[in-house]
Amino acid sequence: MHRRVKKIITLALIFTILVFHTAYGLETTKLEDIGVRLKALGLMIGDPDGNMRFQDNITRAEFAAVSVRLIGKESAALQRKGKTKFQDVPSTHWSTGHINIAVENGLIRGYEDGTFRLNRNITHGEAITILVNALGYGSKVQGTDWPNNFIHAATELGLTKDVAIKAETPATRGDIAVMLHNSLTIPLGK
């Protein structure tokens, strides 16, 4: 009887695992694992409840914070809160220190009209450019056909593996999580 109970429990577990994978997909499980790792590393922290919301877009302000964490300058960003060089960024906004550090480190720029556009969703092209810069490969990118030249460099580095890239399309938090995860195995280019 003991063997029979073990067999039933084993079959029940296998069935549960199959149902879970069918209902949620292997990609969801992989993305959740990536999210746990990125949270543990302090690169992505989620919303106030800790939810990663992988299907949501990510703003330029949020991504500035992520990029500063990637280069290990979170504490410097907390010290640099206040005025930025951008006319549309209030000095009291939570992201000012991250924006200042990201700009000072050559990761991100504003727009030609002197704005940063805090709440605008970051595009794949913008996010990839920032990540390539953060990894130290920005100065090695060839050509002037932005953002395609950065997308090409990112693809060669393996940064965009498992992400469907469309240059002008807003990047989701899931896209960013996968690219951040990919960046962890790319040697620094400096």
Short mmCIF file of C-alpha atoms in Angstrom, two decimals:
data_model
loop_
_atom_site.label_atom_id
_atom_site.label_comp_id
_atom_site.label_asym_id
_atom_site.label_seq_id
_atom_site.Cartn_x
_atom_site.Cartn_y
_atom_site.Cartn_z
CA MET A 1 0.00 0.00 0.00
CA HIS A 2 2.84 2.38 0.81
CA ARG A 3 4.23 2.00 -2.73
CA ARG A 4 0.84 2.68 -4.23
CA VAL A 5 0.43 5.93 -2.25
CA LYS A 6 3.88 7.07 -3.38
CA LYS A 7 2.96 6.32 -6.99
CA ILE A 8 -0.29 8.29 -6.70
CA ILE A 9 1.49 11.25 -5.12
CA THR A 10 4.19 11.14 -7.82
CA LEU A 11 1.58 11.06 -10.59
CA ALA A 12 -0.31 13.91 -8.95
CA LEU A 13 2.86 16.01 -8.80
CA ILE A 14 3.69 15.29 -12.44
CA PHE A 15 0.13 16.19 -13.43
CA THR A 16 0.32 19.44 -11.43
CA ILE A 17 3.60 20.38 -13.06
CA LEU A 18 2.24 19.64 -16.54
CA VAL A 19 -0.90 21.69 -15.88
CA PHE A 20 1.19 24.56 -14.51
CA HIS A 21 3.49 24.58 -17.54
CA THR A 22 0.57 24.29 -19.94
CA ALA A 23 -1.39 27.09 -18.26
CA TYR A 24 1.50 29.49 -17.69
CA GLY A 25 4.09 28.40 -20.23
CA LEU A 26 7.78 27.80 -19.81
CA GLU A 27 8.49 31.39 -20.81
CA THR A 28 6.53 32.71 -17.83
CA THR A 29 8.45 30.45 -15.48
CA LYS A 30 11.78 31.52 -17.00
CA LEU A 31 10.80 35.20 -16.76
CA GLU A 32 9.77 34.78 -13.13
CA ASP A 33 13.14 33.15 -12.39
CA ILE A 34 14.90 36.05 -14.10
CA GLY A 35 12.82 38.48 -12.02
CA VAL A 36 13.84 36.77 -8.78
CA ARG A 37 17.51 37.01 -9.77
CA LEU A 38 17.27 40.67 -10.80
CA LYS A 39 15.49 41.55 -7.54
CA ALA A 40 18.18 39.75 -5.56
CA LEU A 41 20.85 41.75 -7.41
CA GLY A 42 18.93 44.98 -6.82
CA LEU A 43 18.66 45.77 -10.53
CA MET A 44 14.86 45.70 -10.75
CA ILE A 45 12.79 46.14 -7.62
CA GLY A 46 9.21 45.98 -8.86
CA ASP A 47 6.28 48.14 -7.84
CA PRO A 48 5.58 49.15 -4.22
CA ASP A 49 4.13 45.66 -3.63
CA GLY A 50 7.18 43.99 -5.20
CA ASN A 51 5.30 42.89 -8.34
CA MET A 52 7.45 42.91 -11.46
CA ARG A 53 4.54 43.53 -13.90
CA PHE A 54 6.50 42.11 -16.84
CA GLN A 55 3.72 42.88 -19.32
CA ASP A 56 3.75 46.64 -18.52
CA ASN A 57 5.89 49.21 -20.29
CA ILE A 58 8.74 50.97 -18.49
CA THR A 59 9.21 54.73 -18.44
CA ARG A 60 12.39 56.64 -19.17
CA ALA A 61 12.64 57.66 -15.51
CA GLU A 62 12.30 54.05 -14.34
CA PHE A 63 14.85 52.85 -16.86
CA ALA A 64 17.32 55.57 -15.84
CA ALA A 65 17.18 54.06 -12.33
CA VAL A 66 17.68 50.52 -13.68
CA SER A 67 20.67 51.59 -15.79
CA VAL A 68 22.33 53.34 -12.84
CA ARG A 69 21.87 50.22 -10.72
CA LEU A 70 23.45 48.16 -13.51
CA ILE A 71 26.66 50.22 -13.37
CA GLY A 72 26.70 50.02 -9.57
CA LYS A 73 26.01 53.68 -8.82
CA GLU A 74 22.72 53.52 -6.90
CA SER A 75 24.21 55.17 -3.79
CA ALA A 76 25.71 57.96 -5.91
CA ALA A 77 22.27 58.55 -7.45
CA LEU A 78 20.72 58.90 -4.01
CA GLN A 79 23.30 61.63 -3.26
CA ARG A 80 22.63 63.49 -6.55
CA LYS A 81 18.91 64.11 -6.11
CA GLY A 82 17.76 67.60 -7.04
CA LYS A 83 18.08 69.78 -10.08
CA THR A 84 18.82 68.21 -13.45
CA LYS A 85 19.71 69.84 -16.76
CA PHE A 86 16.27 69.04 -18.16
CA GLN A 87 13.57 71.70 -18.13
CA ASP A 88 10.73 69.20 -17.73
CA VAL A 89 12.16 67.34 -14.71
CA PRO A 90 11.01 68.79 -11.38
CA SER A 91 13.85 68.84 -8.84
CA THR A 92 11.58 66.95 -6.43
CA HIS A 93 10.97 63.97 -8.71
CA TRP A 94 12.16 60.64 -7.26
CA SER A 95 14.37 59.89 -10.29
CA THR A 96 16.47 63.08 -10.43
CA GLY A 97 19.57 61.50 -8.90
CA HIS A 98 19.36 58.53 -11.25
CA ILE A 99 18.94 60.84 -14.24
CA ASN A 100 21.92 62.96 -13.17
CA ILE A 101 24.17 59.91 -12.74
CA ALA A 102 22.97 58.32 -15.99
CA VAL A 103 23.72 61.52 -17.91
CA GLU A 104 27.09 62.05 -16.20
CA ASN A 105 28.12 58.49 -17.10
CA GLY A 106 27.11 58.82 -20.74
CA LEU A 107 24.29 56.30 -20.52
CA ILE A 108 21.37 58.48 -21.51
CA ARG A 109 20.62 61.82 -23.11
CA GLY A 110 17.58 63.95 -23.31
CA TYR A 111 15.90 65.26 -26.40
CA GLU A 112 17.07 68.10 -28.64
CA ASP A 113 14.44 70.40 -27.14
CA GLY A 114 16.07 70.13 -23.69
CA THR A 115 13.49 67.73 -22.26
CA PHE A 116 13.87 64.30 -20.72
CA ARG A 117 10.22 63.13 -20.86
CA LEU A 118 10.14 61.25 -17.57
CA ASN A 119 6.88 59.43 -18.07
CA ARG A 120 7.35 58.52 -21.72
CA ASN A 121 7.69 54.80 -22.31
CA ILE A 122 11.24 53.92 -23.28
CA THR A 123 11.56 52.30 -26.69
CA HIS A 124 13.57 49.21 -27.51
CA GLY A 125 16.04 51.41 -29.43
CA GLU A 126 16.56 53.76 -26.48
CA ALA A 127 16.86 50.95 -23.92
CA ILE A 128 19.34 49.03 -26.07
CA THR A 129 21.45 52.16 -26.59
CA ILE A 130 21.60 52.75 -22.85
CA LEU A 131 22.49 49.11 -22.11
CA VAL A 132 25.21 49.05 -24.77
CA ASN A 133 26.61 52.27 -23.24
CA ALA A 134 26.37 50.82 -19.71
CA LEU A 135 28.35 47.75 -20.81
CA GLY A 136 31.09 49.98 -22.25
CA TYR A 137 30.53 49.29 -25.95
CA GLY A 138 28.92 52.59 -26.96
CA SER A 139 32.11 54.13 -28.33
CA LYS A 140 32.69 51.00 -30.46
CA VAL A 141 29.31 51.13 -32.22
CA GLN A 142 29.81 51.77 -35.93
CA GLY A 143 27.69 53.90 -38.21
CA THR A 144 25.25 56.73 -37.70
CA ASP A 145 21.99 54.90 -38.39
CA TRP A 146 20.66 55.18 -34.84
CA PRO A 147 19.15 53.07 -33.29
CA ASN A 148 19.79 50.30 -35.81
CA ASN A 149 23.56 50.51 -35.27
CA PHE A 150 23.10 49.98 -31.52
CA ILE A 151 20.57 47.19 -32.09
CA HIS A 152 23.08 45.46 -34.37
CA ALA A 153 25.83 45.78 -31.75
CA ALA A 154 23.48 44.51 -29.02
CA THR A 155 22.52 41.51 -31.14
CA GLU A 156 26.19 40.64 -31.73
CA LEU A 157 26.84 40.88 -27.98
CA GLY A 158 23.89 38.60 -27.19
CA LEU A 159 22.03 41.33 -25.32
CA THR A 160 18.80 40.89 -27.28
CA LYS A 161 18.63 37.09 -27.11
CA ASP A 162 15.00 35.95 -26.51
CA VAL A 163 13.57 39.46 -27.06
CA ALA A 164 11.58 40.50 -30.14
CA ILE A 165 13.07 43.92 -30.92
CA LYS A 166 11.23 46.69 -32.74
CA ALA A 167 13.24 49.91 -32.51
CA GLU A 168 10.39 52.37 -31.96
CA THR A 169 8.13 50.06 -29.93
CA PRO A 170 7.94 50.64 -26.17
CA ALA A 171 9.91 48.06 -24.22
CA THR A 172 8.06 46.05 -21.61
CA ARG A 173 9.43 45.33 -18.17
CA GLY A 174 9.76 41.73 -19.34
CA ASP A 175 11.89 42.80 -22.34
CA ILE A 176 14.10 44.84 -20.02
CA ALA A 177 14.37 41.99 -17.52
CA VAL A 178 15.55 39.56 -20.21
CA MET A 179 18.08 42.04 -21.63
CA LEU A 180 19.39 42.85 -18.13
CA HIS A 181 19.73 39.14 -17.45
CA ASN A 182 21.58 38.69 -20.75
CA SER A 183 23.88 41.60 -19.88
CA LEU A 184 25.10 39.80 -16.76
CA THR A 185 27.14 37.39 -18.90
CA ILE A 186 28.56 39.95 -21.31
CA PRO A 187 32.14 41.07 -20.55
CA LEU A 188 32.52 44.82 -20.03
CA GLY A 189 33.82 46.63 -23.08
CA LYS A 190 35.92 49.31 -21.39
#
